[in-house]
C-alpha positions as CSV (number, residue, x, y, z in Angstrom):
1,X,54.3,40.8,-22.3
2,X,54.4,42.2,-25.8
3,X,50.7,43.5,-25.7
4,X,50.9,44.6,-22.0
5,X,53.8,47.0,-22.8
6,X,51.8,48.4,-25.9
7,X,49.5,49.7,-23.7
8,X,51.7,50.3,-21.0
9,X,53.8,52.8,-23.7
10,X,50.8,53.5,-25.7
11,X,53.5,53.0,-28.5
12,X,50.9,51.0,-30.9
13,X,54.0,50.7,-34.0
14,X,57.0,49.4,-32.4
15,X,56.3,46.7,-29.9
16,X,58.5,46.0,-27.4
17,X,59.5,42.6,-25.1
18,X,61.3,43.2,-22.2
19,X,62.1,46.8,-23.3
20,X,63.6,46.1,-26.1
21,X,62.4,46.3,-29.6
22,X,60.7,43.2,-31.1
23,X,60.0,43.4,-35.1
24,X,59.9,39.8,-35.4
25,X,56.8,39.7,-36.1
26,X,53.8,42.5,-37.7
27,X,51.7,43.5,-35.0
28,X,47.8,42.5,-35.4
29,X,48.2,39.5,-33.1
30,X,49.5,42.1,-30.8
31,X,47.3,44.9,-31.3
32,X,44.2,42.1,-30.8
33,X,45.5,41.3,-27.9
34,X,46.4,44.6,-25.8
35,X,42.6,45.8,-27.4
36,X,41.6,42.8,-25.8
37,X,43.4,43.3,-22.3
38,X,42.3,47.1,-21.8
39,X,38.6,45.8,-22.0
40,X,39.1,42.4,-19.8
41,X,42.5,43.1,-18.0
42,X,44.9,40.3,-17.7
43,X,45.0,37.0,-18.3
44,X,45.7,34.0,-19.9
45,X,42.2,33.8,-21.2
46,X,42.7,37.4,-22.9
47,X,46.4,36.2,-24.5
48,X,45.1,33.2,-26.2
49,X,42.1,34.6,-27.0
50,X,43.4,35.5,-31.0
51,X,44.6,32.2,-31.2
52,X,41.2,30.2,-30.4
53,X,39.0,32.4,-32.1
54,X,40.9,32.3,-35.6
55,X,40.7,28.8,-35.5
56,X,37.1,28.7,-34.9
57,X,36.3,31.3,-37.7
58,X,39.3,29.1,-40.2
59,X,36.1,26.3,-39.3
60,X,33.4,28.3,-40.6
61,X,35.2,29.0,-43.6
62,X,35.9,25.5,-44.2
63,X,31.9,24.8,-43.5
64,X,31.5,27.0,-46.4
65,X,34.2,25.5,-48.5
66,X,33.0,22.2,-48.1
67,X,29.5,23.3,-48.9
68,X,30.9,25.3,-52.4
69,X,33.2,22.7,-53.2
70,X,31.7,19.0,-52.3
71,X,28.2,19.8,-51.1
72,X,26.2,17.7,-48.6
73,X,27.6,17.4,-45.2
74,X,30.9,17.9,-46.3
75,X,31.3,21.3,-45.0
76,X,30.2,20.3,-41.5
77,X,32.1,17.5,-41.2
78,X,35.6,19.1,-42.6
79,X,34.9,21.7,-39.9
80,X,34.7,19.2,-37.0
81,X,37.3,17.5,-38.6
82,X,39.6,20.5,-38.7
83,X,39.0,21.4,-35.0
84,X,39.7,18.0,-33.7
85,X,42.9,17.6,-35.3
86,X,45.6,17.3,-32.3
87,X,47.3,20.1,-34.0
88,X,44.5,22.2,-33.9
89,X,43.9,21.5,-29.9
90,X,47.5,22.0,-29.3
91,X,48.4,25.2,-31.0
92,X,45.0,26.9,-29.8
93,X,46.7,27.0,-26.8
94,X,49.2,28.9,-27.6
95,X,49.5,32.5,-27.4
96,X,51.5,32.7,-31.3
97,X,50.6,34.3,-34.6
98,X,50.3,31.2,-36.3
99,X,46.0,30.6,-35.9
100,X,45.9,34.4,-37.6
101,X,47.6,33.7,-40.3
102,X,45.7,30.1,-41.1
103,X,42.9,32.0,-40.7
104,X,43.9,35.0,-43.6
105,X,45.1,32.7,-45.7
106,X,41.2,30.4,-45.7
107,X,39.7,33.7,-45.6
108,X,41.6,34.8,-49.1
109,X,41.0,31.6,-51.0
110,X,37.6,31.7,-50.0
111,X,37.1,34.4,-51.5
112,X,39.0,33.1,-54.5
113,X,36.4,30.8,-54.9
114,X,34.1,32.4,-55.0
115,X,35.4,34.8,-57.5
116,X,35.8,31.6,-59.6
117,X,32.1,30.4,-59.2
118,X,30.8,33.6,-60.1
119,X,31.8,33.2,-63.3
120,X,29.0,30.4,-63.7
121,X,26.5,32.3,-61.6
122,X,26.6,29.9,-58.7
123,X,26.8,32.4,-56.3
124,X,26.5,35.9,-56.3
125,X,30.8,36.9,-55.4
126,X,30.9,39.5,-58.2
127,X,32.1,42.0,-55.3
128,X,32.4,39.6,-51.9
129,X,35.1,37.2,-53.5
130,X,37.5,40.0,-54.4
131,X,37.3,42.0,-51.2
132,X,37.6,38.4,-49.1
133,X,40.6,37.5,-51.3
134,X,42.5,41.2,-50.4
135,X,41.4,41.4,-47.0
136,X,42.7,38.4,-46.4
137,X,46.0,38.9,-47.7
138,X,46.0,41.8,-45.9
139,X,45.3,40.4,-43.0
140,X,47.5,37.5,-43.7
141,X,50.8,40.4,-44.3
142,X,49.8,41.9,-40.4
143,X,49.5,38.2,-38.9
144,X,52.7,36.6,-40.1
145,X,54.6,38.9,-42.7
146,X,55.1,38.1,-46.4
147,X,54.0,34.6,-46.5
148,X,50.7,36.1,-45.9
149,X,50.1,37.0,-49.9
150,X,52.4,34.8,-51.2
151,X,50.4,32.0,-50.3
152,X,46.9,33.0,-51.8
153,X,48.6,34.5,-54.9
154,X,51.1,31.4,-55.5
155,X,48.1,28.8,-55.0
156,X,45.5,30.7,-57.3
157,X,48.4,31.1,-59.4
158,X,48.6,27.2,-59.4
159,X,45.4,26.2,-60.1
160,X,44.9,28.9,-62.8
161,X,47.9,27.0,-64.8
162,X,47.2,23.5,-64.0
163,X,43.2,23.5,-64.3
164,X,43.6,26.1,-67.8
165,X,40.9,28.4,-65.8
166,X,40.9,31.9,-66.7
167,X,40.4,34.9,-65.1
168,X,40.4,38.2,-66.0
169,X,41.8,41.7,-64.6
170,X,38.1,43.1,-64.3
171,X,36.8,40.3,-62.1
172,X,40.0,40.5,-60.0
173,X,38.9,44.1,-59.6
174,X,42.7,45.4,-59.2
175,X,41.7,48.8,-60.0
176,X,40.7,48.9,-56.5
177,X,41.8,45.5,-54.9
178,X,45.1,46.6,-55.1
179,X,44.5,49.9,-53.4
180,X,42.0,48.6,-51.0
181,X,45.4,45.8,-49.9
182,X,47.7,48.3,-49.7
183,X,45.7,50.5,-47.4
184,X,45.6,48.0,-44.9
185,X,49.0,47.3,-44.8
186,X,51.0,50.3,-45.5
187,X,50.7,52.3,-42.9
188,X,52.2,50.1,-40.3
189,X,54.9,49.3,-42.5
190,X,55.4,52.9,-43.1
191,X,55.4,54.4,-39.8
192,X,57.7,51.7,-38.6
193,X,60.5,51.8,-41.0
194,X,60.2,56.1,-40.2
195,X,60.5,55.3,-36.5
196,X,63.1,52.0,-36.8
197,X,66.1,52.9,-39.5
198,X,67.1,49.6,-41.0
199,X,63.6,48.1,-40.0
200,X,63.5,47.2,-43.5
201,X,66.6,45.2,-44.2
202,X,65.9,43.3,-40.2
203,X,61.9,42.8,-40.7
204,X,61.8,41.9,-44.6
205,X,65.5,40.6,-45.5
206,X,67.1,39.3,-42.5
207,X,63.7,38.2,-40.8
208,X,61.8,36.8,-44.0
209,X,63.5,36.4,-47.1
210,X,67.3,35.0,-45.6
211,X,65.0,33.2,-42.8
212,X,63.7,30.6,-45.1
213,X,67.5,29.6,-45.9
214,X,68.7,29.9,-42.5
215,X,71.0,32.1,-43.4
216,X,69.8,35.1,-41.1
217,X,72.8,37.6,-39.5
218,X,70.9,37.5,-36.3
219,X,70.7,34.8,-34.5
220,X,67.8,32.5,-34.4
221,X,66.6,30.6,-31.3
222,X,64.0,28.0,-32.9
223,X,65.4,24.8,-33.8
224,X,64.5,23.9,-37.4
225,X,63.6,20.0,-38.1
226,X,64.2,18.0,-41.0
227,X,62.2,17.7,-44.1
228,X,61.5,14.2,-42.8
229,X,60.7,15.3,-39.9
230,X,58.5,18.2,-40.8
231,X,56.5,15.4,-42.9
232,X,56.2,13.0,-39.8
233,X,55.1,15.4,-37.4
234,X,52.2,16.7,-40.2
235,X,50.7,13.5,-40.2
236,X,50.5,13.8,-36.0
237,X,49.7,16.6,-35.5
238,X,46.7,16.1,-38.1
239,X,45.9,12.9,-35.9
240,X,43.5,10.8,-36.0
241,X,42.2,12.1,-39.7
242,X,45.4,11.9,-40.8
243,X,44.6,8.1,-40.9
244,X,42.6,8.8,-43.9
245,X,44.8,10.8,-46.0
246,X,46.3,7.7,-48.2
247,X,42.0,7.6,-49.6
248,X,41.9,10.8,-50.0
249,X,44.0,11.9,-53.2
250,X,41.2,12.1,-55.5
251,X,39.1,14.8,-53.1
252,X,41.8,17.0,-53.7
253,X,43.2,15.8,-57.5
254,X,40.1,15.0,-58.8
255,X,40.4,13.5,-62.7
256,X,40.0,16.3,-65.4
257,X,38.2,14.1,-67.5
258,X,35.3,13.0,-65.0
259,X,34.7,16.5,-63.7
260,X,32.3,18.9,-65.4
261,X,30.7,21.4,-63.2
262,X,33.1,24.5,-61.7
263,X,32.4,23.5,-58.4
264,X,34.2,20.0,-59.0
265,X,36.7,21.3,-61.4
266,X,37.8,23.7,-58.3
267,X,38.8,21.0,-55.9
268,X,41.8,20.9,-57.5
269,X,42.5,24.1,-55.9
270,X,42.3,22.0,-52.2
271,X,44.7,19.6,-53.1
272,X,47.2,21.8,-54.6
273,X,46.6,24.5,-51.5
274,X,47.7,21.1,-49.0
275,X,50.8,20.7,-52.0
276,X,51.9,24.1,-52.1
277,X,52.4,24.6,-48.3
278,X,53.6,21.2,-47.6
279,X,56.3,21.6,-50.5
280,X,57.3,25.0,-49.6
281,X,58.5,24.2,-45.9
282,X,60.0,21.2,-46.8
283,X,62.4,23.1,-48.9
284,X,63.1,25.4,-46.2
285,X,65.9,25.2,-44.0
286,X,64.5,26.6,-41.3
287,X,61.2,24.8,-40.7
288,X,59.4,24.5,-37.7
289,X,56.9,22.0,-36.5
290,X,54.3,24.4,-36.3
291,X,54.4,25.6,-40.0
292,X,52.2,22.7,-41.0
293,X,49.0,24.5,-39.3
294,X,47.9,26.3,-43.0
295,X,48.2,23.2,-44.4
296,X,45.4,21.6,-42.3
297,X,42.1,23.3,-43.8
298,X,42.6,21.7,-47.2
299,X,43.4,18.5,-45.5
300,X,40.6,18.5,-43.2
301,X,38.5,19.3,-46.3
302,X,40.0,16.5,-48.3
303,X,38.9,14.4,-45.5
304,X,35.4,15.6,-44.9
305,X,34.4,14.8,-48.2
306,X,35.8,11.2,-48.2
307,X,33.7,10.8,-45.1
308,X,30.6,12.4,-46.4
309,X,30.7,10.3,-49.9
310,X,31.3,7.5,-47.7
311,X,28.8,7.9,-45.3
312,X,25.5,9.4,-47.5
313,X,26.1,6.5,-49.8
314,X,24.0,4.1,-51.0
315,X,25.7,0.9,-49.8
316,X,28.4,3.0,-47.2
317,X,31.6,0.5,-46.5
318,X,30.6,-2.0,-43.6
319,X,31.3,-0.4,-40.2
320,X,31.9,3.2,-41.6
321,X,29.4,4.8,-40.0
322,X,29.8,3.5,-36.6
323,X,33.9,3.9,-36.7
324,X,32.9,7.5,-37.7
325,X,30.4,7.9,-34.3
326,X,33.2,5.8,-32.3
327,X,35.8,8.3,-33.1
328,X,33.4,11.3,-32.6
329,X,33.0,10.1,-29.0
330,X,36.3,9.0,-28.7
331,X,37.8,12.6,-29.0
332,X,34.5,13.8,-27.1
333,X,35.9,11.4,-23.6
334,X,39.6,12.7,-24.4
335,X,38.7,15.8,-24.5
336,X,36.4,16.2,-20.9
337,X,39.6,14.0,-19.7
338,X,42.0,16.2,-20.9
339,X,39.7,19.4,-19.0
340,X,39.2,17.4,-16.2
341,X,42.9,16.2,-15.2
342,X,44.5,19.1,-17.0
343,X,46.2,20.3,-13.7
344,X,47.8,16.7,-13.6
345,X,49.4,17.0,-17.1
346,X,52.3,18.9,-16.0
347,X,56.1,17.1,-16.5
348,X,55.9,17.0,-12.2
349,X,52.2,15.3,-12.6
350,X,53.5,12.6,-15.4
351,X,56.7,11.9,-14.4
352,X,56.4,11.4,-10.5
């Protein structure tokens, strides 16, 4: 309803629900969306269009990731791994901001690889990694608000101290990084805080900062879980790879003393991506279920690489490669089920 009344009141700053103001959340989800309803008209297809095709393009990046970071299949297989996550599936399907900012956030730290392995000439991301890493927080600041370049700069931050990798200001390119970030965002920020007095202390105090200590003066309708919780429903909603995860610690911690090449030296930056956003909601007192979903890339990449040592090598563990095809085929059936008797899964279809 948000998108159909920004066209409706061709009022492209302040969206509205109902009528009424809604600055919950910046507007790119929304702006996608109406852009995407003027062409197509209505629908359900046309609302959760910007929720599927994020995810798919957070997969290609994670194909590329894999390929940087692990090489082999890795890539490949983190990608299908990623997109047959349960979360994945389930949040897809939902008409939210949340597959946006995954989405920004791979974007940025793809770049910030790159940025990194252009230092050793491995690929060529003299200019690509820095605009990838900006655009991406900018992208990441319209999708979901300030977590959007918190994230990137907090988990470069934290691999720059805990690998002893430096980087300097002229491969960052701030001199126009910074400019070229705050093009992208400013103006919406701008022309909503002239058209909405107090937009700033509601959209950036109340709505972000007091939010995280559920201590916000408006009042809140999601129900935050526990920490517990939060961890419990990560490892479902990351089903069935999430099986894996216990083998996986030295994919994304890999031992400073075995690793030579930059490549191997930056999966340390996967593990401590999976760290920092798991850490950060569970410290949060207003955490929902869903805030696991930028967590899953460097999970699903942790993953792929167990599987694709596992599987190209020489003497593979017994069984390994056909419990890999089983569960390939295995989500395959549950997903043509789940297409075929989807009008059936409804609380009337289950329950009577």
């Amino acid at each position: 309803t948000i998108a159909r009344e920004m066209i409706e009141s061709k009022d492209w700053v302040t969206p509205h629900f109902n009528g009424i103001r809604y600055l919950e959340k910046p507007p790119l989800y929304f702006w996608l969306t109406a852009l995407t309803i003027s062409l197509v008209g209505p629908s359900e297809w046309a609302v959760r269009l910007w929720s599927a095709l994020p995810a798919l393009g957070t997969a290609l990046l994670i194909w590329g990731l894999g390929r940087l970071l692990y090489g082999g299949p890795s890539g490949l297989l983190s990608a299908i791994i990623l997109l047959t996550s349960a979360g994945v599936f389930r949040y897809t399907r939902v008409a939210a901001t949340d597959s946006l900012l995954v989405f920004s956030l791979t974007l940025s730290l793809y770049g910030f690889v790159r940025i990194m392995l252009s230092q050793s000439s491995i690929v060529n991301g003299q200019w690509s990694g820095p605009m990838l890493f900006y655009l991406g927080m900018a992208l990441g600041v319209l999708s979901k608000g300030l977590i959007g370049v918190v994230f990137p700069l907090f988990i470069a931050a934290l691999y720059l101290w805990f690998s002893g990798e430096k980087i300097t200001i002229r491969q960052m390119h701030l001199k126009w990084g910074v400019p070229f970030f705050l093009a992208l965002i400013l103006p919406w920020h701008l022309l909503a805080g002239w058209r909405n007095p107090g937009f700033f202390q509601f959209y950036v105090v109340d709505n972000q900062l007091l939010r995280f200590f559920s201590s916000r003066a408006f009042t809140e309708d999601d129900v935050p879980v526990t920490t517990f919780a939060f961890l419990a429903l990560t490892f479902v909603w990351f089903f069935p790879w999430s099986l894996f995860l216990s083998a996986t610690l030295r994919q994304g911690f890999p031992d400073r003393h075995s690793v030579s090449l930059p490549q191997e030296k930056l999966r340390l930056l996967v593990g401590l991506w999976a760290l920092a956003v798991m850490g950060f909601f569970s410290l949060s007192s207003s955490t929902l279920e869903h805030y696991m979903l930028p967590a899953l890339p460097p999970l699903s990449l942790m993953v792929g690489a167990l599987w694709a040592e596992a599987v190209s090598a020489p003497r593979p563990l017994p069984g390994l490669k056909w419990l890999l095809a089983a569960s390939a085929v295995g989500c395959g059936l549950a997903g043509v089920a789940l297409i075929l008797w989807a009008d059936r899964l409804t609380s009337d279809g289950v329950f009577s």
